Short mmCIF file of C-alpha atoms in Angstrom, two decimals:
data_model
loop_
_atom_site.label_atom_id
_atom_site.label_comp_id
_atom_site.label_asym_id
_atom_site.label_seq_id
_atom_site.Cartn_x
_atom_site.Cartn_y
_atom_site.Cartn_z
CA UNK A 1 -126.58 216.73 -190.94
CA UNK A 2 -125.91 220.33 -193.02
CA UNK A 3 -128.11 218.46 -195.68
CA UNK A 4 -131.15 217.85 -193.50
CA UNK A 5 -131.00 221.41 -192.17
CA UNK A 6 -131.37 222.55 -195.21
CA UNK A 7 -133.92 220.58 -196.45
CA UNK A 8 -135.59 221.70 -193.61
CA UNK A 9 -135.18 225.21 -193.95
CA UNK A 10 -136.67 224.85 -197.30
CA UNK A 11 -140.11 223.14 -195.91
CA UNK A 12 -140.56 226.09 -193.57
CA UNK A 13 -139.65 229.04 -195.76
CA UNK A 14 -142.30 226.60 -198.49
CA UNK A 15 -144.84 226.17 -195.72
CA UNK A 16 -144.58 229.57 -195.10
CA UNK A 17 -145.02 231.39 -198.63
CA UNK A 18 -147.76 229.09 -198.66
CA UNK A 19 -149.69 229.66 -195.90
CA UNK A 20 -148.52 233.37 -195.79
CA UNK A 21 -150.54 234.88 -198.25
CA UNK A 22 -154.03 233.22 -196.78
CA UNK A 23 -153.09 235.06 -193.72
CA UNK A 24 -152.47 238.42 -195.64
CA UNK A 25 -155.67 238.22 -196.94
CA UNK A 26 -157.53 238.61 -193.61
CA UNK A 27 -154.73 241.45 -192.69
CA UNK A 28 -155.52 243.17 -196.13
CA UNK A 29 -159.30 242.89 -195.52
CA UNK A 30 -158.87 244.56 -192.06
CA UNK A 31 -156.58 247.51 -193.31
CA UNK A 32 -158.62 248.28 -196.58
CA UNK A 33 -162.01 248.06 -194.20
CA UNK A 34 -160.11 250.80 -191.99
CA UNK A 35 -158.80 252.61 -194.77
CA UNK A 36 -162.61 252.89 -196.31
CA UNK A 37 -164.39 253.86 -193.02
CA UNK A 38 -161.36 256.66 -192.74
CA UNK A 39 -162.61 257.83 -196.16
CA UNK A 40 -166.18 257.76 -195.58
CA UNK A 41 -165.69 260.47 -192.26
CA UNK A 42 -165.06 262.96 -194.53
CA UNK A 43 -168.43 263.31 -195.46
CA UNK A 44 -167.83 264.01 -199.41
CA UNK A 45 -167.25 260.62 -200.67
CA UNK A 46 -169.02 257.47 -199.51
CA UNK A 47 -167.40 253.94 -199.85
CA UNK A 48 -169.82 251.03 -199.24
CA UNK A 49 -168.39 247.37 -199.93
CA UNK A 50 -170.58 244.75 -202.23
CA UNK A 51 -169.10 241.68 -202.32
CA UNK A 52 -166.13 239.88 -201.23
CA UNK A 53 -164.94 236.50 -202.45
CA UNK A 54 -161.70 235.59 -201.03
CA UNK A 55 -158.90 233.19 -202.10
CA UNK A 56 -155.72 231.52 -201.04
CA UNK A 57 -153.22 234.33 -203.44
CA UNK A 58 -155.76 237.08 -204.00
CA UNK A 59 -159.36 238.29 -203.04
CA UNK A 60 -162.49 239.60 -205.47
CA UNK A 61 -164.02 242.94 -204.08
CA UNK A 62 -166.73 245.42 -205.44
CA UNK A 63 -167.11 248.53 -203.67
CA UNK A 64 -169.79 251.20 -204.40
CA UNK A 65 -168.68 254.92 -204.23
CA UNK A 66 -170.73 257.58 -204.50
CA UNK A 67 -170.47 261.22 -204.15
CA UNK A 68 -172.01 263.22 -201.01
CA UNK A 69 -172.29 267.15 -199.56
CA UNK A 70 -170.83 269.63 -201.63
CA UNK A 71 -169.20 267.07 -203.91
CA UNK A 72 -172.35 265.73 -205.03
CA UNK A 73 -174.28 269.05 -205.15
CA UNK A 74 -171.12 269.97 -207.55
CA UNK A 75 -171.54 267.29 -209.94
CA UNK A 76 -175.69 267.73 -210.20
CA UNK A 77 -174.64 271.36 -211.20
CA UNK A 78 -172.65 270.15 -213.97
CA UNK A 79 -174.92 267.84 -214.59
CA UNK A 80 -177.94 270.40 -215.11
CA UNK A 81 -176.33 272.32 -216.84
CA UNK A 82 -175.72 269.94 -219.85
CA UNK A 83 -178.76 269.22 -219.75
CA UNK A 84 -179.28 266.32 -217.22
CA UNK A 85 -181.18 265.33 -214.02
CA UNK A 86 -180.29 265.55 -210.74
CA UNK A 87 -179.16 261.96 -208.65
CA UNK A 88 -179.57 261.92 -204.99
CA UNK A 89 -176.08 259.83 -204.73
CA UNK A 90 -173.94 260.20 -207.92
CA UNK A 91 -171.38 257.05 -208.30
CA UNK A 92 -169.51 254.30 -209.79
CA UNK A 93 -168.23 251.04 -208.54
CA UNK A 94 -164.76 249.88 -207.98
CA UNK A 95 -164.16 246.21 -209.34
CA UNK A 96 -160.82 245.26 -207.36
CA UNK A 97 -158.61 242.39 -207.30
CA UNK A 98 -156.77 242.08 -204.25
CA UNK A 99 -153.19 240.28 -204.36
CA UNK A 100 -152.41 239.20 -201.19
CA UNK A 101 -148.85 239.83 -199.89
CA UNK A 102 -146.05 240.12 -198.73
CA UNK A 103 -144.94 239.43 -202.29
CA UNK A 104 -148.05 240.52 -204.54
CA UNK A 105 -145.97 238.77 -207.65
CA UNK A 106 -149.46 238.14 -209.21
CA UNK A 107 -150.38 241.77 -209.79
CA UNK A 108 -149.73 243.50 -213.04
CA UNK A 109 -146.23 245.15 -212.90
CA UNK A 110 -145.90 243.36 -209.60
CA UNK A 111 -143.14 244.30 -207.22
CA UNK A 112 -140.95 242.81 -205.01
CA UNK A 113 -140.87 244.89 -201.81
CA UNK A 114 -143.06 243.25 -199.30
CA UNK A 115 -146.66 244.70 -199.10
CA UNK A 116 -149.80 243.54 -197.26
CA UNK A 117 -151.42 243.35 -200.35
CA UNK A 118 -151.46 245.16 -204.05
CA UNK A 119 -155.17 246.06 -205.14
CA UNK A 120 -155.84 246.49 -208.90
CA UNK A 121 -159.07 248.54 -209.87
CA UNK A 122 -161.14 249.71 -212.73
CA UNK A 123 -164.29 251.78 -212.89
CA UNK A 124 -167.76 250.10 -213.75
CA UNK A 125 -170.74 252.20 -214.12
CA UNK A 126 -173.02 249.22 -213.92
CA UNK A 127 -172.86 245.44 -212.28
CA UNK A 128 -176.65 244.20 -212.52
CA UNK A 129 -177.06 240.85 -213.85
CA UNK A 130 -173.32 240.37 -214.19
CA UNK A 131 -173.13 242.85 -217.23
CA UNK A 132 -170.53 245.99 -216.89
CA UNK A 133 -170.26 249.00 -218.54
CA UNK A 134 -167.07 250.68 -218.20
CA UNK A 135 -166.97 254.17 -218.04
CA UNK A 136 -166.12 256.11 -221.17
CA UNK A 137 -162.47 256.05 -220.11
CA UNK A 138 -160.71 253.11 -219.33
CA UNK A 139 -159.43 254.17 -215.50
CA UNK A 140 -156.99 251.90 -213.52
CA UNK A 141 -156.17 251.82 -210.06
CA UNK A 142 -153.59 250.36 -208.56
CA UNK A 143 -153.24 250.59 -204.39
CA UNK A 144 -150.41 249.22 -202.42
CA UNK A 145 -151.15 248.59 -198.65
CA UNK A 146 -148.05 248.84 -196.92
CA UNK A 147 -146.23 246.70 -194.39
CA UNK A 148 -145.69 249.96 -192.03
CA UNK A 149 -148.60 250.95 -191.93
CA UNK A 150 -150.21 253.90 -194.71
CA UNK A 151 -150.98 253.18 -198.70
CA UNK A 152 -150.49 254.58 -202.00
CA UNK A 153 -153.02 254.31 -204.61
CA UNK A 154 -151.78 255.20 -208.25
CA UNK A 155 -154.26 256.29 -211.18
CA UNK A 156 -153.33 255.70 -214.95
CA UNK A 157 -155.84 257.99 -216.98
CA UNK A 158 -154.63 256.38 -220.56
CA UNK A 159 -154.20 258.95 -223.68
CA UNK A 160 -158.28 260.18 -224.49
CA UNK A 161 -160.02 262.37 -226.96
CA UNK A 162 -163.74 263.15 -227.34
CA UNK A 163 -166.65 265.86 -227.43
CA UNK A 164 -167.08 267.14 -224.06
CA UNK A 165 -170.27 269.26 -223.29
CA UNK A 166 -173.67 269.99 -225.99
CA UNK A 167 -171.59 272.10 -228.12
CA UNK A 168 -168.71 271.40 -230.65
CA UNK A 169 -165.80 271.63 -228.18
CA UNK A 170 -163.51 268.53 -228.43
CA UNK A 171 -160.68 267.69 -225.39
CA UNK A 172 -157.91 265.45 -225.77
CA UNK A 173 -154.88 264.46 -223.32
CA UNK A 174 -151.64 261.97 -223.49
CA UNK A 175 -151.04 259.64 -220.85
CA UNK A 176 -151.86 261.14 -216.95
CA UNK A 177 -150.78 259.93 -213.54
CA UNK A 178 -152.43 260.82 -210.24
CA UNK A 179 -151.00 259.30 -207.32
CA UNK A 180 -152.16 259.74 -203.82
CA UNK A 181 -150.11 258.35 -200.18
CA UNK A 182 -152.66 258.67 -197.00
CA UNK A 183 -151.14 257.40 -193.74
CA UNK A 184 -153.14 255.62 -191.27
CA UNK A 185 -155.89 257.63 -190.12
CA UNK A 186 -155.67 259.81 -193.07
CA UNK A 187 -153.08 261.92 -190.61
CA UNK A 188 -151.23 262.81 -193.41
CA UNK A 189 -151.78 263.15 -197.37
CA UNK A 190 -149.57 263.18 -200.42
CA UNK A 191 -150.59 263.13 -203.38
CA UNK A 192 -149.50 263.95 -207.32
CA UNK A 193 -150.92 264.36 -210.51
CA UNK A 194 -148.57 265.14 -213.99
CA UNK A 195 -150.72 265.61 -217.39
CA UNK A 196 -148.23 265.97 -220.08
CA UNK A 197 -150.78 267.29 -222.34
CA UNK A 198 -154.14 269.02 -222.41
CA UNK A 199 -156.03 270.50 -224.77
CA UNK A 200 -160.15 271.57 -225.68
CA UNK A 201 -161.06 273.24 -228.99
CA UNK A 202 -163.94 274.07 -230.39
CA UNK A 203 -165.10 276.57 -233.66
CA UNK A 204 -164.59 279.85 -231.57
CA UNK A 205 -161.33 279.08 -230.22
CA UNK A 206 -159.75 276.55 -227.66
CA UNK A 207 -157.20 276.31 -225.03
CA UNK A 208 -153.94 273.97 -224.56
CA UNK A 209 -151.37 273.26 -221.95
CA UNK A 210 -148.15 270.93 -221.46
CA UNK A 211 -146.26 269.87 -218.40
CA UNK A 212 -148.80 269.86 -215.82
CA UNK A 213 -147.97 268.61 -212.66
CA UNK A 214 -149.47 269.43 -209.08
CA UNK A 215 -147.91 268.11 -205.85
CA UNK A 216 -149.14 268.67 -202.15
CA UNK A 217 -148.22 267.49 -198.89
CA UNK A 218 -151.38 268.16 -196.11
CA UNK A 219 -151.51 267.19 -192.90
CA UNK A 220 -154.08 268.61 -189.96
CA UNK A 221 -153.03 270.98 -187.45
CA UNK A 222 -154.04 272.63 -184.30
CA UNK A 223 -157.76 272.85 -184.97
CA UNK A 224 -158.21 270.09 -187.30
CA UNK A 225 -156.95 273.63 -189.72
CA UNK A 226 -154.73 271.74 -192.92
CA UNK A 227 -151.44 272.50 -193.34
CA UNK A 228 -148.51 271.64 -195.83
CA UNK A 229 -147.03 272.32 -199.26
CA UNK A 230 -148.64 272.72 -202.05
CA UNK A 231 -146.98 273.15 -205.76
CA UNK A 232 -148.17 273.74 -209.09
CA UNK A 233 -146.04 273.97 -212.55
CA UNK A 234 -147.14 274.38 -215.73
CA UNK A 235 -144.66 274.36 -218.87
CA UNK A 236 -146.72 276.20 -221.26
CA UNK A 237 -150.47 277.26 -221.53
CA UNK A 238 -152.09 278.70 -224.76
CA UNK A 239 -155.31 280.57 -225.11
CA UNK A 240 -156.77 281.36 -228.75
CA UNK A 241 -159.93 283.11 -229.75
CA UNK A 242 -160.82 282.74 -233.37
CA UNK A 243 -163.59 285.10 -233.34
CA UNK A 244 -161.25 288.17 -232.46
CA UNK A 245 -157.83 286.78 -233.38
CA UNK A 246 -156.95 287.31 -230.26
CA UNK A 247 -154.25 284.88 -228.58
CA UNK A 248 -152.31 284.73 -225.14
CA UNK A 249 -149.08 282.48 -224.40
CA UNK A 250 -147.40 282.07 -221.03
CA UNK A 251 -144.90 279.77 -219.77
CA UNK A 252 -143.09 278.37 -217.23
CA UNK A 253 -145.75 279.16 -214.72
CA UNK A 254 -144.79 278.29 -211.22
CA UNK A 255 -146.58 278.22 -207.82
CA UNK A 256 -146.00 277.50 -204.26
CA UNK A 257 -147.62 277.72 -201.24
CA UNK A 258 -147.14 276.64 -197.65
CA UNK A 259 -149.16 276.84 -194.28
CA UNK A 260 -147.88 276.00 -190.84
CA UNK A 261 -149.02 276.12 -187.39
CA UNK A 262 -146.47 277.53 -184.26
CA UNK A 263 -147.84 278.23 -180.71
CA UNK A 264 -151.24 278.63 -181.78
CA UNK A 265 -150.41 280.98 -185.08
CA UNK A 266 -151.21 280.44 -188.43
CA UNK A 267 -148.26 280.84 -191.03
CA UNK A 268 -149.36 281.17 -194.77
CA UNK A 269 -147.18 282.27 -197.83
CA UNK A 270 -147.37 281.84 -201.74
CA UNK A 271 -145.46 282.79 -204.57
CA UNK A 272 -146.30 282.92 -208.39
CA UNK A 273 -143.57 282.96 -210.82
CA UNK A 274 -144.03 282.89 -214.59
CA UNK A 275 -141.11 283.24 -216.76
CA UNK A 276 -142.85 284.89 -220.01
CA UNK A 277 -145.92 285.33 -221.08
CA UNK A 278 -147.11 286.91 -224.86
CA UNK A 279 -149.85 288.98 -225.57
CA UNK A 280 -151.34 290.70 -228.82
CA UNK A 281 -146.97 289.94 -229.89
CA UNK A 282 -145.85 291.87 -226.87
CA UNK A 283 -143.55 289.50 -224.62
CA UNK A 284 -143.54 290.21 -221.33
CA UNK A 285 -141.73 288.55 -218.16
CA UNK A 286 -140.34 287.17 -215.85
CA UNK A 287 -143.43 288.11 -213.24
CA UNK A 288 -143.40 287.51 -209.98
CA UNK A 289 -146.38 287.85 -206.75
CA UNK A 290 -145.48 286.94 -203.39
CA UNK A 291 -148.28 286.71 -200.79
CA UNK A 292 -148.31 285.84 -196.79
CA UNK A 293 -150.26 286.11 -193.78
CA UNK A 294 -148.39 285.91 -190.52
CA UNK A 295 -149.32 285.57 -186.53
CA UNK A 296 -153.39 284.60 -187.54
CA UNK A 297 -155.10 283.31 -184.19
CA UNK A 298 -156.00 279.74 -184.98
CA UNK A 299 -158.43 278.87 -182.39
CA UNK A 300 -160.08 282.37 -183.62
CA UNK A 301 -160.38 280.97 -186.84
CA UNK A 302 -161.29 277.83 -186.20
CA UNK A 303 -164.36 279.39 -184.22
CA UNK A 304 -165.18 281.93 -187.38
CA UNK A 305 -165.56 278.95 -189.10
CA UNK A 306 -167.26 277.01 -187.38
CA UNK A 307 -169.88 279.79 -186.79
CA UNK A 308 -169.75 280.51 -190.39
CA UNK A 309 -170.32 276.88 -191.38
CA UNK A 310 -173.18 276.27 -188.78
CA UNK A 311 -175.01 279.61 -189.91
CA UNK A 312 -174.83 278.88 -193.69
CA UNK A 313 -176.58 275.13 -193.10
CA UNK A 314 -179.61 276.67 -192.67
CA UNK A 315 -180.81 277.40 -196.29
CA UNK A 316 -183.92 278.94 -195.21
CA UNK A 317 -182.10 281.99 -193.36
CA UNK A 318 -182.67 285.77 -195.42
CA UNK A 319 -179.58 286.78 -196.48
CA UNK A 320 -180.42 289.72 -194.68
CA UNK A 321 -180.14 288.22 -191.66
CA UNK A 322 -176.91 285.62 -192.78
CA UNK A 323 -174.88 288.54 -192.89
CA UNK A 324 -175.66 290.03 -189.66
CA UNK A 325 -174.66 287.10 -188.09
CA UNK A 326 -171.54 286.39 -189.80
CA UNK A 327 -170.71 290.07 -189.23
CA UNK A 328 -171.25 290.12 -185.28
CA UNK A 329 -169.39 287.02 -184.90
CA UNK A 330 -166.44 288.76 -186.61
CA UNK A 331 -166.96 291.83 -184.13
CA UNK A 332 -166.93 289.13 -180.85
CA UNK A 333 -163.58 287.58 -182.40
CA UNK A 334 -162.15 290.89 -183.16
CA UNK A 335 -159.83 290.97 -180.51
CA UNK A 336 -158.83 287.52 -180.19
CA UNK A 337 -157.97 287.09 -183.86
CA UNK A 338 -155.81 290.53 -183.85
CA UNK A 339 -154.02 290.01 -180.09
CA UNK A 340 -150.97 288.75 -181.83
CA UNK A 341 -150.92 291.78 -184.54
CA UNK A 342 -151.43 290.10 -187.61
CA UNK A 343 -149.76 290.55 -191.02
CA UNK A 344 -150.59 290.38 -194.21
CA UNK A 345 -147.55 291.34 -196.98
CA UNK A 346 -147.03 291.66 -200.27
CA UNK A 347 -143.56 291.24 -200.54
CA UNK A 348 -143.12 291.19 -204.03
CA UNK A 349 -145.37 292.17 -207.34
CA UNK A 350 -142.74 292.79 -210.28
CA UNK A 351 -143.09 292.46 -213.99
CA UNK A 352 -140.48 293.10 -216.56
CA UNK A 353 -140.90 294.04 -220.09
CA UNK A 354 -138.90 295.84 -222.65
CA UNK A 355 -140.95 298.97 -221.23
CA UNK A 356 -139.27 298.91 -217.95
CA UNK A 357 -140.16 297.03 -214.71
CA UNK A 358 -143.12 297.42 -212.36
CA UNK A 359 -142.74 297.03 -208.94
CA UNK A 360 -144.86 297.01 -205.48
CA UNK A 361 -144.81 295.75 -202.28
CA UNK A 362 -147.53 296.26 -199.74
CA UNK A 363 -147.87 295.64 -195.76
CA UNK A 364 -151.01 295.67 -193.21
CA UNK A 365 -150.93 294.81 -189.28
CA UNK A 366 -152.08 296.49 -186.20
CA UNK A 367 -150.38 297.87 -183.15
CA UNK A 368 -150.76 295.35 -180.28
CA UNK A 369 -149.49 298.40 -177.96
CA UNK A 370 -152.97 299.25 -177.72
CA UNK A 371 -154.84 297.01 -176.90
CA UNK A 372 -157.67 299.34 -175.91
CA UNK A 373 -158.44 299.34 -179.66
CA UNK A 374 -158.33 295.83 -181.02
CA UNK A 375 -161.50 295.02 -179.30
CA UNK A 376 -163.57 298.00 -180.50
CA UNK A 377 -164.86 298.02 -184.09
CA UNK A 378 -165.17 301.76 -184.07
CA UNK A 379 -161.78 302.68 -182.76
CA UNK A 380 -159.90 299.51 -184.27
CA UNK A 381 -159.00 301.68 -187.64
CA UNK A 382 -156.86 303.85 -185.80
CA UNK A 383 -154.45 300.79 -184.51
CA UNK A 384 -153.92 299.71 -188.42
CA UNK A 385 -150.49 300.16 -189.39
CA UNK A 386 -149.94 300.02 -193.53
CA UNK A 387 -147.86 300.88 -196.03
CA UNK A 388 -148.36 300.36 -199.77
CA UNK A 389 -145.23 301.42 -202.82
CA UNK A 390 -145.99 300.98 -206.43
CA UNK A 391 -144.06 302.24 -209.49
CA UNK A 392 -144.95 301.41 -212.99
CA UNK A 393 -143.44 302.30 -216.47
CA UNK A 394 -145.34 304.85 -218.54
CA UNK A 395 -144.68 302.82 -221.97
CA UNK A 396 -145.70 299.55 -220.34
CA UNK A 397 -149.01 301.31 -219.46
CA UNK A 398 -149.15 302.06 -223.40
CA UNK A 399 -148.37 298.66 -224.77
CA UNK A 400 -151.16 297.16 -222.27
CA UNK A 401 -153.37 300.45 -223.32
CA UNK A 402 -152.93 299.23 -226.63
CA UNK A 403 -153.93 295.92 -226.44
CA UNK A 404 -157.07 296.80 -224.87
CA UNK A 405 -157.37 298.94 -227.66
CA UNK A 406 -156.96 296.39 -230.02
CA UNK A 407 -159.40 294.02 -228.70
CA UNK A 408 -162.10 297.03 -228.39
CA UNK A 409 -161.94 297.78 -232.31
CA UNK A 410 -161.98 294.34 -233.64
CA UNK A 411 -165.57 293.71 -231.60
CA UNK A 412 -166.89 296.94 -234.01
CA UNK A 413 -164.78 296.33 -236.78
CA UNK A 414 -162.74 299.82 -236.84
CA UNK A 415 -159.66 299.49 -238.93
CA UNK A 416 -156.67 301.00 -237.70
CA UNK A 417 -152.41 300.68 -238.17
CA UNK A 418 -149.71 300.78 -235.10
CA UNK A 419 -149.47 303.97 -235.31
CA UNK A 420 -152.65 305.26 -234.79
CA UNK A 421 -153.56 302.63 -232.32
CA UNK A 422 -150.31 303.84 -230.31
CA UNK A 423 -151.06 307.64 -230.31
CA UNK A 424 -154.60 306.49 -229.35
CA UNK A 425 -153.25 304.76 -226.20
CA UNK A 426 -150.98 307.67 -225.31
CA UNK A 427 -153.77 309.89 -225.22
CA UNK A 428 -155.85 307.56 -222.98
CA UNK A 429 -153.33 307.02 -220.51
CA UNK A 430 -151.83 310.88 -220.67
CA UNK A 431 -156.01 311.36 -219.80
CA UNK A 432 -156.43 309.42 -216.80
CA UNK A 433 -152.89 310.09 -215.33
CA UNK A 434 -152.58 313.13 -215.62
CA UNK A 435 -155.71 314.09 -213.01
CA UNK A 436 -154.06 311.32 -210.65
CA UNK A 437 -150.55 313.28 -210.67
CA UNK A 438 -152.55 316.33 -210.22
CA UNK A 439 -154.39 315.35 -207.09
CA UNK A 440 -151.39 313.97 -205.81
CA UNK A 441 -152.32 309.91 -206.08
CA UNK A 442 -149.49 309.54 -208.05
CA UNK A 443 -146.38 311.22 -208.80
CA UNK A 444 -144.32 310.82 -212.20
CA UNK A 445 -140.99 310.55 -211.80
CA UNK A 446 -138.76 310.48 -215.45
CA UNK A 447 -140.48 308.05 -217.17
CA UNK A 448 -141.84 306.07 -213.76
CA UNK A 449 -145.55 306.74 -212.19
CA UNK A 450 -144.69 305.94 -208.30
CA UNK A 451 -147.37 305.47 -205.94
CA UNK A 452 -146.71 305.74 -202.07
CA UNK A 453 -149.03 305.25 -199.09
CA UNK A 454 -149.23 304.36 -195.26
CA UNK A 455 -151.45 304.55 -192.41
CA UNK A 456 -150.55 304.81 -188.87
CA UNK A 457 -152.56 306.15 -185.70
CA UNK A 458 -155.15 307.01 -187.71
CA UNK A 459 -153.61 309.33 -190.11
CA UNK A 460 -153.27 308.38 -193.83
CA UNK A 461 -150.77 309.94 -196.12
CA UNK A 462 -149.82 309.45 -200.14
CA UNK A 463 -146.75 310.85 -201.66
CA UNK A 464 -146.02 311.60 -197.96
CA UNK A 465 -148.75 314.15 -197.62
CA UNK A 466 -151.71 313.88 -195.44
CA UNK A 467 -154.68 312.09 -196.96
CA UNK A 468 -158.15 311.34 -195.79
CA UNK A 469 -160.20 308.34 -196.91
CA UNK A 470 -163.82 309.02 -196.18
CA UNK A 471 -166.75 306.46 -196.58
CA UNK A 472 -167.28 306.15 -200.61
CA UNK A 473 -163.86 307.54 -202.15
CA UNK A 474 -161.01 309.42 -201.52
CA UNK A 475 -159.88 312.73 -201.72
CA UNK A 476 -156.51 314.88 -200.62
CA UNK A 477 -157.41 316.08 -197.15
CA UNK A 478 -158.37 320.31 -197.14
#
């Protein structure tokens, strides 16, 4: 009796692997038609299926992409400029095969977690008469459709070096990844992309970086307005000119940034970090820059940019005219986009060197006491609330002088040593300081220039004295 059940256990689960992946097929065909027509809304990319020839275990596809919009108006730019001629719809096509699930174990590096179906890709440039001609690099996609719902395509850009461009400039990079994960409705976006190595030279110099990688996580908000994280970090980046001898090395280079929506308010903040950077010998670092805006209006936004976008289809407006429009719809939103008093803050600029440290930190927002004043252009400046501190090392204003310096005399060949070069710099910076200090823009402090301003009701002040900032420069008020 325990036999036969398990003999017929076995029939099903074989019936079932059997039949199962014929029925995957139609569910894959469904998903990746939904996935497509999401992907075609966006308006920059257009995805247009060829053919389809399905099987029992996996399906033959060809899909023809091609570039739209902006995107396409990009690459003809690039295109002109080296020289070429302008297509209407710039593409490629994608030759798929598509494994049927739930176990795609006839995929290269197949898996075993249960999928709908694993689709392997390369590039063609060409499928007329049956011939292909695969684009200069070999590019292979792999997409996994999953069970839940959502996919994850993965791109393997294999190790590459060649001219790039008309002139003698040759690029070359090791193995990169790009990986993106869109769920259902393209609600939500991940995506990835690590380059281990970069690098284009040419006669007059070249540039080089290692440890790429760039992460994001975007999703739309109130408004159909993005928001997510975004990262960037970069190892090491190295800039040579030959010409001048001149050379710049920074490293560890770090960047974040994240935007969120709460109760109708835009959130935004980055930060830059770089732990060292070398120029003309000179090490500097670490360096940090931290930005954010705060309490932005987002349906006042959103309607800027609509406006902004509908005015600038019309390619046949004056620019004249363009800019009136843009600025009165800025003057109807005034109000609305500065109701919650918005901020934007520098909370951090530093630098260290062996010189010393600079330092700053700036502030804007507006006083939503009076209200009175948001909504009037004319009066509006006298609601602004700011306050701006920077202090800065007088030797690290030398050692950058001197650079400058540097770069200035090799263009007309003027020999010089350290020394002169330094005393050079001094002078220079004693020059243009010293009339700040004396007019009160800055004061120097030991070895520190400090810098201090606000604004509030109207009144500016720097150095904590009263300072008015009329239309085309400043000057200490009388």
């Amino acid at each position: 009796m325990i036999m036969r059940k398990s003999i017929v256990i076995v029939l099903v689960l074989l019936v079932l692997s059997a039949v199962a992946p014929f029925g995957f097929g139609f569910w894959a065909d469904s998903r990746l038609n939904t996935l497509l027509e999401d992907l075609n809304e966006s308006g920059l990319v257009s995805f247009t299926i060829i053919k389809t020839s399905r099987g029992w275990l996996s399906t033959e596809s060809v899909v023809e992409v091609e570039l739209a919009g902006q995107l396409a108006k990009a690459f003809n730019k690039i295109k002109q400029k080296e020289g070429g001629g302008v297509v209407e719809n710039p593409g490629v096509f994608l030759r798929s095969r598509i494994y049927h699930g739930p176990i795609a174990f006839m995929a290269r590096n197949p898996s075993f977690i249960p999928v709908v179906a694993t689709i392997d890709s390369r590039i063609v440039k060409d499928i007329s008469d049956g011939a292909e001609e695969l684009v200069n690099i070999d590019y292979r996609f792999r997409t996994d459709l999953a069970i839940q719902g959502g996919s994850k395509t993965t791109l393997s850009i294999p190790e590459w070096s060649g001219p790039v461009g008309k002139g003698d400039a040759v690029a070359e990079w090791k193995d990169a990844m790009i990986s993106f994960k869109l769920s259902d409705g393209l609600s939500k976006t991940d995506s990835r992309i690590d380059i281990p190595f970069f690098r284009i030279s040419a006669a007059n110099g070249g540039m080089a970086l290692t440890g790429l990688t760039l992460s994001s996580e975007i999703r739309p908000g109130a408004e159909d307005l993005p928001v997510g994280d975004s990262t960037v970090e970069i190892k090491n980046i190295e800039f040579s000119d030959r010409k001048t001898g001149a050379s710049f090395n920074m490293s560890n280079l770090g960047i974040t940034a994240n935007t969120d929506i709460m109760d109708g308010l835009l959130d935004s903040k980055a930060e830059i970090k770089l732990g060292k950077f070398t120029l003309s010998g000179e090490q500097y670092g670490p360096a940090v820059f931290k930005l954010a805006f705060r309490n932005f209006n987002v349906a006042s936004i959103a309607r800027i940019s609509s406006k902004m976008k509908e005015i600038r289809q019309n390619p046949d407006m004056p620019q004249d005219q363009m800019n009136m429009m843009i600025g009165a719809t800025m003057i109807s939103e005034l109000s609305n986009l500065l109701q919650k008093g918005p901020v934007i803050e520098i909370g951090e600029l530093s630098l260290g060197s062996s010189y010393g440290k600079l330092m700053g930190t700036a502030m804007i927002t507006v006083d939503t006491d009076r209200p009175e004043m948001l909504s009037n252009p004319l009066l509006v400046k006298d609601a602004i609330i700011g306050e701006v501190d920077l202090e800065m090392p007088e030797e690290l204003m030398v050692a950058f002088t001197m650079a400058t310096l540097r770069k200035e005399f090799k263009d007309v060949n003027i020999q010089y040593n350290e020394d002169q070069l330094k005393t050079m710099a001094k002078a220079r910076v004693n020059k243009r300081m010293s009339r700040l200090v004396a007019g009160n823009i800055f004061n120097k402090v030991g070895n520190m220039f400090k810098f201090s301003a606000s604004i509030k009701n109207g009144i500016s002040r720097v150095n904590g004295k009263p300072f008015q900032i009329p239309f085309g420069g400043m000057r200490p008020a009388q």
